[in-house]
Every structure is written in structure tokens, then in C-alpha cells.
PDB file of C-alpha atoms and ligand atoms in Angstrom:
ATOM      1  CA  MET A1123     123.763  98.006 108.732  1.00 89.00           C
ATOM      2  CA  SER A1124     122.217  95.713 111.268  1.00 94.00           C
ATOM      3  CA  LYS A1125     119.060  93.697 110.969  1.00 96.00           C
ATOM      4  CA  ASN A1126     115.846  94.891 112.586  1.00 98.00           C
ATOM      5  CA  SER A1127     114.168  91.583 113.362  1.00 97.00           C
ATOM      6  CA  SER A1128     110.816  93.375 113.670  1.00 98.00           C
ATOM      7  CA  ILE A1129     110.786  94.492 110.010  1.00 98.00           C
ATOM      8  CA  LYS A1130     110.854  91.775 107.354  1.00 98.00           C
ATOM      9  CA  CYS A1131     111.272  93.077 103.820  1.00 98.00           C
ATOM     10  CA  ASP A1132     111.984  91.563 100.388  1.00 96.00           C
ATOM     11  CA  VAL A1133     112.702  94.828  98.561  1.00 96.00           C
ATOM     12  CA  THR A1134     116.339  94.146  97.767  1.00 95.00           C
ATOM     13  CA  SER A1135     116.674  97.235  95.569  1.00 94.00           C
ATOM     14  CA  CYS A1136     116.263  99.416  98.662  1.00 96.00           C
ATOM     15  CA  LYS A1137     119.486 100.633 100.232  1.00 96.00           C
ATOM     16  CA  HIS A1138     118.140  99.829 103.688  1.00 97.00           C
ATOM     17  CA  ASN A1139     117.500  96.165 102.850  1.00 97.00           C
ATOM     18  CA  LEU A1140     119.725  93.337 104.065  1.00 96.00           C
ATOM     19  CA  GLY A1141     119.371  91.379 100.834  1.00 87.00           C
ATOM     20  CA  SER A1142     120.469  87.950 101.983  1.00 90.00           C
ATOM     21  CA  GLU A1143     118.395  88.073 105.159  1.00 94.00           C
ATOM     22  CA  HIS A1144     115.267  89.782 103.819  1.00 96.00           C
ATOM     23  CA  TYR A1145     115.059  92.267 106.649  1.00 98.00           C
ATOM     24  CA  CYS A1146     115.151  96.033 106.920  1.00 98.00           C
ATOM     25  CA  SER A1147     118.027  97.706 108.741  1.00 98.00           C
ATOM     26  CA  LEU A1148     116.197 100.840 109.881  1.00 98.00           C
ATOM     27  CA  ASP A1149     114.979 101.283 113.457  1.00 98.00           C
ATOM     28  CA  CYS A1150     111.665 102.592 112.187  1.00 98.00           C
ATOM     29  CA  ILE A1151     109.924 102.886 108.822  1.00 98.00           C
ATOM     30  CA  LYS A1152     106.972 104.871 107.580  1.00 98.00           C
ATOM     31  CA  VAL A1153     104.216 103.119 105.615  1.00 98.00           C
ATOM     32  CA  GLY A1154     101.738 105.027 103.489  1.00 98.00           C
ATOM     33  CA  THR A1155      99.337 104.515 100.628  1.00 98.00           C
ATOM     34  CA  HIS A1156      98.860 105.833  97.106  1.00 97.00           C
ATOM     35  CA  GLU A1157      95.132 105.029  97.156  1.00 97.00           C
ATOM     36  CA  ALA A1158      92.213 107.089  98.438  1.00 97.00           C
ATOM     37  CA  ASN A1159      90.661 103.996  99.987  1.00 97.00           C
ATOM     38  CA  PRO A1160      93.229 101.195 100.430  1.00 97.00           C
ATOM     39  CA  THR A1161      91.718  97.693 100.456  1.00 98.00           C
ATOM     40  CA  VAL A1162      94.562  95.230  99.778  1.00 98.00           C
ATOM     41  CA  PRO A1163      98.263  95.051 100.695  1.00 97.00           C
ATOM     42  CA  GLU A1164      99.228  96.229  97.200  1.00 97.00           C
ATOM     43  CA  CYS A1165      97.681  99.605  98.018  1.00 98.00           C
ATOM     44  CA  THR A1166     100.361 100.308 100.627  1.00 98.00           C
ATOM     45  CA  ASP A1167     103.910 101.554 100.210  1.00 98.00           C
ATOM     46  CA  CYS A1168     107.048 101.820 102.288  1.00 98.00           C
ATOM     47  CA  LEU A1169     107.759 105.541 102.286  1.00 98.00           C
ATOM     48  CA  SER A1170     111.206 104.965 103.798  1.00 98.00           C
ATOM     49  CA  PHE A1171     112.370 103.257 100.563  1.00 98.00           C
ATOM     50  CA  GLU A1172     115.512 104.694  99.021  1.00 97.00           C
ATOM     51  CA  LYS A1173     116.981 103.226  95.857  1.00 96.00           C
ATOM     52  CA  LYS A1174     120.261 101.417  96.266  1.00 93.00           C
ATOM     53  CA  CYS A1175     122.998 102.890  94.085  1.00 88.00           C
ATOM     54  CA  GLY A1176     124.209 100.789  91.155  1.00 75.00           C
ATOM     55  CA  CYS A1177     121.367  98.244  91.196  1.00 50.00           C
ATOM     56  CA  ASN A1178     119.642  99.048  87.913  1.00 53.00           C
TER      57      ASN A1178
HETATM   58  S1  SF4 B1154     113.088 101.068 104.050  1.00 86.85           S
HETATM   59 FE1  SF4 B1154     111.185  99.984 103.480  1.00 86.85          FE
HETATM   60  S2  SF4 B1154     111.617  99.109 101.451  1.00 86.85           S
HETATM   61 FE2  SF4 B1154     113.555  99.671 102.386  1.00 86.85          FE
HETATM   62  S3  SF4 B1154     114.286  97.787 103.370  1.00 86.85           S
HETATM   63 FE3  SF4 B1154     113.191  98.998 104.906  1.00 86.85          FE
HETATM   64  S4  SF4 B1154     111.093  98.209 104.868  1.00 86.85           S
HETATM   65 FE4  SF4 B1154     112.100  97.553 102.983  1.00 86.85          FE
END
């Protein structure tokens, strides 16, 4: 995995996350929302998230 310096991310339980560097390793991610009318950052989600194995 190599760091994508354009995508900062703190979600260390994601298998695409470079935990110590707080960056994503994907070339591209997809962001979506679970709200009908998103108004704050908490309304958005990274849809490229995949759970890292063995990190329960
Ligand atoms: S896929 Fe999404 S949640 Fe996972 S490291 Fe990349 S930006 Fe973060």
C-alpha cells in the first residue's frame, strides 16, 4: 500500500488506511451520504471503506 497524499483519513479500522500516517492508500474513493438532506460532515460516509481483518 502506498500513501495517496490527496486523501487524508483517520479511519484506522479500514483496510485501505495507512494507520501511522493517517492517509488512504486508494487512488480514488467514493463518498456518499446516508441522509436525505446532508447538512454537516457527519452526514457523509466513505463508501470505499472495507473493514480490516482482525481489528475487532
Ligand atoms: S477507503 Fe475511505 S475509510 Fe478507508 S482509508 Fe480510504 S478514505 Fe479512509
